[in-house]
Coordinates of C-alpha atoms and ligand atoms in Angstrom, one line a residue:
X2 CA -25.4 22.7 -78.9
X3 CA -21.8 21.4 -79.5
X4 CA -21.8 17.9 -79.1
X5 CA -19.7 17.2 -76.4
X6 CA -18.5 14.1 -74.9
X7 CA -17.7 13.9 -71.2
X8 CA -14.3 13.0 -71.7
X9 CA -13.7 16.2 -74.3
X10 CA -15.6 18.6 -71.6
X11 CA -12.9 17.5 -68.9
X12 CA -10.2 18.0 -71.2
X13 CA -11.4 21.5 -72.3
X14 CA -12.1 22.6 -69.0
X15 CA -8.9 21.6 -67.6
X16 CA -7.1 23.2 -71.0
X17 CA -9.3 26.5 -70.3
X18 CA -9.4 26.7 -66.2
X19 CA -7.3 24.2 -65.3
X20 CA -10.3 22.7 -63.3
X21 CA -10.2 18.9 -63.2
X22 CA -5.9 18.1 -63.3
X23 CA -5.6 14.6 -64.4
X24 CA -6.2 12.1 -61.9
X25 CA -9.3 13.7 -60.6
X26 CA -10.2 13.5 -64.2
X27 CA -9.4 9.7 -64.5
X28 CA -11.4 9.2 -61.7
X29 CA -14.9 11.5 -63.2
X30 CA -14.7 9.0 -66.2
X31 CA -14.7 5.8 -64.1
X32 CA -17.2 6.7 -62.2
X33 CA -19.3 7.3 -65.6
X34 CA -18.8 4.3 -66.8
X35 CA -19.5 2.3 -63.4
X36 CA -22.6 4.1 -63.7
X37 CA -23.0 3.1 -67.2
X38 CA -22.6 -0.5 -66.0
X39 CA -25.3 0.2 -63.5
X40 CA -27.5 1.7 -65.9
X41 CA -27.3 -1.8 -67.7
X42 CA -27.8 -3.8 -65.2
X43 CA -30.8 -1.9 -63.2
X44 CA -32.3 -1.9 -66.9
X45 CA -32.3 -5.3 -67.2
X46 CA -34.5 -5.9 -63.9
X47 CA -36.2 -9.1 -63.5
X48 CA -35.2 -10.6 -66.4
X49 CA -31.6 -11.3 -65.1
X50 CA -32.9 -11.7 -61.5
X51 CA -31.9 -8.9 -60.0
X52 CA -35.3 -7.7 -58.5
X53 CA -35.9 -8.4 -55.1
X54 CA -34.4 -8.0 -51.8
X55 CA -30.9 -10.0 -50.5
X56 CA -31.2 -11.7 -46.6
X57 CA -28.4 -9.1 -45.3
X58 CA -28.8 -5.4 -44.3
X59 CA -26.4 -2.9 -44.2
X60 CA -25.2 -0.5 -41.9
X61 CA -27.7 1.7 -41.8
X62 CA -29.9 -1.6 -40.8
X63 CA -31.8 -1.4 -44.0
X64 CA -32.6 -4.9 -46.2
X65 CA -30.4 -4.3 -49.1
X66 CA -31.6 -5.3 -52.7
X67 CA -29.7 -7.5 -54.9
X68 CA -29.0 -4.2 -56.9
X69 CA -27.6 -2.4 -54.3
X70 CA -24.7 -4.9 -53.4
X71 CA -24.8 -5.2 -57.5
X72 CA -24.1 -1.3 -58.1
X73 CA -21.4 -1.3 -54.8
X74 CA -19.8 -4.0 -56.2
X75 CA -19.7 -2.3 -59.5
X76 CA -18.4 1.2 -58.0
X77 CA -15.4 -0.6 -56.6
X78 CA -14.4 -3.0 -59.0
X79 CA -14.5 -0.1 -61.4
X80 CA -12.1 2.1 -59.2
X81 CA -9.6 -0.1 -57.2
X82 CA -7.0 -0.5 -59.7
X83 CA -7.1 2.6 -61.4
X84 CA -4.3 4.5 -59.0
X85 CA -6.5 7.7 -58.7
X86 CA -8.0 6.8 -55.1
X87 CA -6.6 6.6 -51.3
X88 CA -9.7 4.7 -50.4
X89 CA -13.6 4.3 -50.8
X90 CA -16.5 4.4 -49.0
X91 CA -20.0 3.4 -49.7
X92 CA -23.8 3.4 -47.4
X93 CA -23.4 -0.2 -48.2
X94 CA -20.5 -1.0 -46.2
X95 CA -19.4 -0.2 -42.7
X96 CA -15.6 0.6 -42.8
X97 CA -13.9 2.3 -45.5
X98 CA -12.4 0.0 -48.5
X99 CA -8.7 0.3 -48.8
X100 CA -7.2 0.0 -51.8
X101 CA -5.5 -3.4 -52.6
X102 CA -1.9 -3.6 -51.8
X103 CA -1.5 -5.1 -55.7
X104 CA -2.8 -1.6 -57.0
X105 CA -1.0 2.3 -56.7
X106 CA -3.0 4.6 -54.6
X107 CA -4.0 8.3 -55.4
X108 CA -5.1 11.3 -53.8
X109 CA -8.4 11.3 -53.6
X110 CA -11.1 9.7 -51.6
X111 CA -14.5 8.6 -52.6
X112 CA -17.7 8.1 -51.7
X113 CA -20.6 7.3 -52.7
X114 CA -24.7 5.9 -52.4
X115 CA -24.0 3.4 -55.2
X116 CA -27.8 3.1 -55.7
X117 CA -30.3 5.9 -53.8
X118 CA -34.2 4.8 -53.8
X119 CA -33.0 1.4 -54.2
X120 CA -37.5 0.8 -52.5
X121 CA -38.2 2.3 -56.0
X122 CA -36.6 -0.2 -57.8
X123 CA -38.4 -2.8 -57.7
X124 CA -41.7 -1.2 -58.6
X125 CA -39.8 0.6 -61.7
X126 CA -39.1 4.2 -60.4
X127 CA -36.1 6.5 -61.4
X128 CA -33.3 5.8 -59.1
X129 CA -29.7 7.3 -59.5
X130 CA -25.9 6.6 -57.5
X131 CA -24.7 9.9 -55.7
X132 CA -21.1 10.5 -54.9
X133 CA -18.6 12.7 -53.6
X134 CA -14.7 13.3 -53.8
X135 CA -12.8 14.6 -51.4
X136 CA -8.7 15.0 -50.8
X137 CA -7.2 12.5 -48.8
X138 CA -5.0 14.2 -46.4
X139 CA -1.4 15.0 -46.7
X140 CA 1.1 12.2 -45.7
X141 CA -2.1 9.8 -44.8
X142 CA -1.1 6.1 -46.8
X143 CA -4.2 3.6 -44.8
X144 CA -6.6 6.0 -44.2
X145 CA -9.6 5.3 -42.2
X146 CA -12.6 6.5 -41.2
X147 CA -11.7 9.2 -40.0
X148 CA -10.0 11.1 -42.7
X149 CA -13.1 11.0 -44.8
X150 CA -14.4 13.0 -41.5
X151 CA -13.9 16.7 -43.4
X152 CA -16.5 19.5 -44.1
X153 CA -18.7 18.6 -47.2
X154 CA -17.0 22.7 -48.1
X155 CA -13.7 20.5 -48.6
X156 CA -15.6 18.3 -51.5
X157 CA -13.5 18.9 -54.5
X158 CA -16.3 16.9 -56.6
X159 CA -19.9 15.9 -56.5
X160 CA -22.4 14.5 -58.8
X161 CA -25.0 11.9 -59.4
X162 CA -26.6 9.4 -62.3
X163 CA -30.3 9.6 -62.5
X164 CA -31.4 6.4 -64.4
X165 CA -35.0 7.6 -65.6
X166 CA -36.1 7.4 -68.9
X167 CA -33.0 8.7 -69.9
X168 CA -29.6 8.2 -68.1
X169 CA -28.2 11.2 -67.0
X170 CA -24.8 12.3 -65.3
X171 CA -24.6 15.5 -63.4
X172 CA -21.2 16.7 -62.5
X173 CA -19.6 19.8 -60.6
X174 CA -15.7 20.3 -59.9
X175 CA -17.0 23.8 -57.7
X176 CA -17.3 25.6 -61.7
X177 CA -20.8 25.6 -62.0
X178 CA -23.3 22.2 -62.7
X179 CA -23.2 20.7 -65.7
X180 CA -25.4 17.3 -67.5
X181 CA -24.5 15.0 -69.6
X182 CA -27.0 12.3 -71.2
X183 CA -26.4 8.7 -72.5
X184 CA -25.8 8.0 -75.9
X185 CA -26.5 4.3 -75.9
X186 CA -25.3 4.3 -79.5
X187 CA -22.2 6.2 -78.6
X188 CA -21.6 4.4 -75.5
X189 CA -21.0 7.9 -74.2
X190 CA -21.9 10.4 -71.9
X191 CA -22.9 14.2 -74.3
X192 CA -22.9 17.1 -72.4
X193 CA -26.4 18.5 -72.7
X194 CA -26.8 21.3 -70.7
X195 CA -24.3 23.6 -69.0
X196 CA -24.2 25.9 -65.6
X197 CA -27.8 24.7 -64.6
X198 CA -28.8 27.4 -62.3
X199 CA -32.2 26.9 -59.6
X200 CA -34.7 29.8 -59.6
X201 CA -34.4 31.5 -56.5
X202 CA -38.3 31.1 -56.2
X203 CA -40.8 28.4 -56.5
X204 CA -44.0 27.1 -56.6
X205 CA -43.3 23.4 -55.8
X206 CA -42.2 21.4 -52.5
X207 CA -41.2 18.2 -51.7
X208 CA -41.9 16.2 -48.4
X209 CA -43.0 12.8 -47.2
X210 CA -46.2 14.8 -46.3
X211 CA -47.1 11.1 -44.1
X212 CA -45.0 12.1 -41.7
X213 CA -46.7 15.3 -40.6
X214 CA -47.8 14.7 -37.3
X215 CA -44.1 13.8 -36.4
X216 CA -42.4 17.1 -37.8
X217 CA -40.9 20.1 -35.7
X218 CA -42.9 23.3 -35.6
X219 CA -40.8 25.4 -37.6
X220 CA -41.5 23.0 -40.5
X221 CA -45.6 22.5 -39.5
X222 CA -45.3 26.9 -39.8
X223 CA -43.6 26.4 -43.2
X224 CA -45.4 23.4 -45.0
X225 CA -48.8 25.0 -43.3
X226 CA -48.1 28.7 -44.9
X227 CA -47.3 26.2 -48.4
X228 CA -50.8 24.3 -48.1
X229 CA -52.5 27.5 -47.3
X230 CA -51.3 28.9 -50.8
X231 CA -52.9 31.9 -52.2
X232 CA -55.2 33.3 -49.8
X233 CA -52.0 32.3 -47.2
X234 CA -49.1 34.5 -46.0
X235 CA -47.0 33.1 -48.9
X236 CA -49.8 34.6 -51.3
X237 CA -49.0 31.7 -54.0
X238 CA -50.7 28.5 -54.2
X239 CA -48.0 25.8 -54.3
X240 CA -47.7 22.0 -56.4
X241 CA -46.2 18.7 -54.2
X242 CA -44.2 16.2 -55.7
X243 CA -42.6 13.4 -54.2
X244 CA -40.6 10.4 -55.7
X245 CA -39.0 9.3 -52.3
X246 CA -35.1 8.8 -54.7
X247 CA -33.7 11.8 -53.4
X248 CA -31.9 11.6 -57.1
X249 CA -35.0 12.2 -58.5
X250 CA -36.4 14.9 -56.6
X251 CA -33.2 17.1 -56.3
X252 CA -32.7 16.7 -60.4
X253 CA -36.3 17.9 -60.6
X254 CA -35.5 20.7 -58.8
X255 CA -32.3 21.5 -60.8
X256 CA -34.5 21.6 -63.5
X257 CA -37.5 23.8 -62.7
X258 CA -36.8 25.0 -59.2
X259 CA -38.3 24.1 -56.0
X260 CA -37.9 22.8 -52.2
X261 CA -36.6 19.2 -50.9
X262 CA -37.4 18.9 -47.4
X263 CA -35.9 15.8 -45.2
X264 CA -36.9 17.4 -41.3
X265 CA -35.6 16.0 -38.4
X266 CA -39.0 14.2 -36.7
X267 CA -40.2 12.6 -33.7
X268 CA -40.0 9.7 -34.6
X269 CA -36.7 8.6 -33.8
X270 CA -35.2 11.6 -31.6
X271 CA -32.1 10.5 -31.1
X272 CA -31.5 10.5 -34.9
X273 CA -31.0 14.0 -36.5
X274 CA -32.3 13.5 -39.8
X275 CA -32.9 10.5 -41.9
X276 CA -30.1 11.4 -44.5
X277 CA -26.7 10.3 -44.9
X278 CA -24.6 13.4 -44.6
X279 CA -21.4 12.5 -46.4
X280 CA -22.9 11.1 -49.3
X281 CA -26.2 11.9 -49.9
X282 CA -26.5 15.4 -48.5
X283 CA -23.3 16.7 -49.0
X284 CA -23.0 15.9 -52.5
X285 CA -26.5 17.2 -53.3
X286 CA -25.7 20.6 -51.5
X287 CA -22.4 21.1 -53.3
X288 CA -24.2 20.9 -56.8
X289 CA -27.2 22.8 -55.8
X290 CA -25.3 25.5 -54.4
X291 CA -22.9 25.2 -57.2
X292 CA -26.5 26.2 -58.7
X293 CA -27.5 29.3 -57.1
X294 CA -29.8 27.1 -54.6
X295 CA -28.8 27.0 -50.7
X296 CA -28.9 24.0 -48.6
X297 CA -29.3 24.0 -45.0
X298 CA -29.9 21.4 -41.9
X299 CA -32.1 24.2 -40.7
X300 CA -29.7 25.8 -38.7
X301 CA -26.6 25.7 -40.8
X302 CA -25.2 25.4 -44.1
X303 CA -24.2 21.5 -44.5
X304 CA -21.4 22.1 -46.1
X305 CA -20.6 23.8 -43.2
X306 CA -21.4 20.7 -40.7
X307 CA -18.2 19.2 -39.5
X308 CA -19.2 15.2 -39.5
X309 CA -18.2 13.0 -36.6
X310 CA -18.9 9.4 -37.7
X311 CA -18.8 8.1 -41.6
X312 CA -22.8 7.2 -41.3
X313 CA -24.7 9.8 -39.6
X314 CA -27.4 11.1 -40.5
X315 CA -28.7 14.9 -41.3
X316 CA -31.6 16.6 -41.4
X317 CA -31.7 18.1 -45.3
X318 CA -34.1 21.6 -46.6
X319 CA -31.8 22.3 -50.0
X320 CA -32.9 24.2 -53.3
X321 CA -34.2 27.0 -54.5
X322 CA -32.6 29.9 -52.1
X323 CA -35.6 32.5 -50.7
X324 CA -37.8 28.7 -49.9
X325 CA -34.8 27.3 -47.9
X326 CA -34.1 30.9 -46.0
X327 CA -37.4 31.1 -45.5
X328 CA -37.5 27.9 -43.5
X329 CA -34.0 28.1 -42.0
X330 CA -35.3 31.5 -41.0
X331 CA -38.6 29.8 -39.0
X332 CA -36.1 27.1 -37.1
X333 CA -33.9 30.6 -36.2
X334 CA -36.7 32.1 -34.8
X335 CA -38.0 29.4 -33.1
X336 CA -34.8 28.9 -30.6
Ligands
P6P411 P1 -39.2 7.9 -47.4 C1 -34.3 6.6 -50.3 O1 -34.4 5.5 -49.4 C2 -34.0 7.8 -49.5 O2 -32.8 7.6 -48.8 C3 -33.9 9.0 -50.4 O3 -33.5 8.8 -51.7 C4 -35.3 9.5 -50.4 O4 -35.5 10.9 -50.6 C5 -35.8 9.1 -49.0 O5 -35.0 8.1 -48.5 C6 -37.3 8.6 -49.0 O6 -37.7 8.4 -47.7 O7 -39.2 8.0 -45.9 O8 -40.1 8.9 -48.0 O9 -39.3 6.5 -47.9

């Protein structure tokens, strides 16, 4: 394998498909190396003091942990200035950021989870930062929350840092999904694997299997037919896995295949999933389509779900493509 940096794979891909024109590629590198910076400081833990829990929540009326106002503040202090973006916004904060009047403004807005699985953190489990770019529109110079309102289809970007025992960045531009690893020694992210692609088939699932009792019967039919494994209608027996960092479970499943399920349940009714759509799921079903995989809400494609408010929530079934039509197929048939 060529050894690759990230900032020599943009280049060449721009040279060779003119994929990634400069300021989107300005803004793909400062996003690695906020992550980097993250990376750093999630690996340092409790010996700087940054375990724990802060007294505020956010938005979504979560505690946040000291790490997650640490990575947000990270994310922004590592784009503002550089002239590539419109605006930002983050699940830590509940309006937009604008861009300082001291410092040029681009084309692009982004967004991101600056540090998804944040419960994991303090117990030492992978966590990762997902984002997503889309185009701020034409002739728009303040733009609020609702220009980040567009189709996650309109996404010209996605990818996400998974800091396991490696740190790894996984990046799409809409020409296939490609990873890079940390080279500590380098400083830099090497591209280490190219056009990941999901086996349409699996044998493994994913599912907070606790909340059972609360799900919708399409997914009781589904998970069911998955438990009852050979002798059952799916005629395979099936493995579970569950990390509960989305980052984690989705880059599994980039990996070797499988099924991430995030249903709807009873629990809360009024709320249609306990996802973020416009940067959690969005971003996750760009790349894993971008993979072969599908990703649905399970009625629709979510890239196809036109979002109303900068927060909501979605209901997520994304990876490997005969699981996920399988159980869109179930909620179709049980209209
Ligand atoms: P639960 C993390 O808080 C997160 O947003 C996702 O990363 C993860 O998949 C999910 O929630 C875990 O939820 O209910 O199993 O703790």
């Amino acid at each position: 394998m060529r050894r690759v940096t990230l900032t020599r794979f943009l280049i060449e891909e721009q040279r060779a498909k003119g994929a990634i024109e400069g300021d989107l590629r300005l803004l793909v590198e400062v996003v690695a190396r906020a992550c980097k910076s993250i990376s750093n400081a999630i690996s340092r833990g409790s010996l700087t003091g940054s375990l724990g829990a802060t007294d505020s929540e956010n938005v979504q009326g979560e505690v946040q942990k000291k790490l997650d106002v640490i990575s947000n503040e990270i994310l922004l202090e590592a784009n503002e200035w550089g002239g590539h973006l419109a605006a930002m916004a983050s699940e830590e904060m509940d309006l937009p950021y604008a861009i300082p009047h001291r410092y040029p403004k681009g084309e692009y807005l982004l967004l991101f989870d600056p540090l998804d699985g944040s419960s994991n953190i303090d117990v030492n489990v992978a966590v990762g930062t997902i984002f997503s770019v889309l185009r701020c529109p034409e002739g728009v110079d303040e733009p609020d929350e609702r220009h980040f309102l567009q189709p996650g289809a309109r996404q010209v970007c996605a990818g996400y840092a998974v800091y396991g025992p490696t740190t790894l960045l996984v990046l799409t531009v809409g020409d296939g999904v490609h990873t890079f690893t940390l080279d500590r020694e380098l400083g830099s992210f090497v591209l280490t694997q190219e056009n990941l692609q999901i086996p349409a088939d699996t044998k493994e699932y994913s599912i907070n299997a606790s909340n059972q009792r609360h799900w919708e019967a399409p997914v009781q039919r589904y998970v069911g037919e998955l438990l009852a494994g050979k002798t059952g209608p799916l005629g395979k027996d099936y493995n579970m896995r569950w990390v509960a960092s989305m980052v984690a479970d989705v880059h599994r499943i980039l990996s070797r295949g499988g099924i991430f399920m995030y249903p709807r349940d009873a629990r809360e009714p009024g709320k249609p999933g306990k996802l973020r759509l416009m940067y959690e799921a969005n971003p996750m079903a760009f790349i894993v389509e971008q993979a072969g995989g599908a990703a649905t809400n399970g009625h629709q494609r979510i890239l196809d779900l036109v979002p109303t408010t900068l927060h909501e929530r979605v209901a997520v079934f994304l990876g490997s493509r005969n699981e996920v039509e399988r159980v869109t197929g179930y909620h179709a048939a049980a209209r």
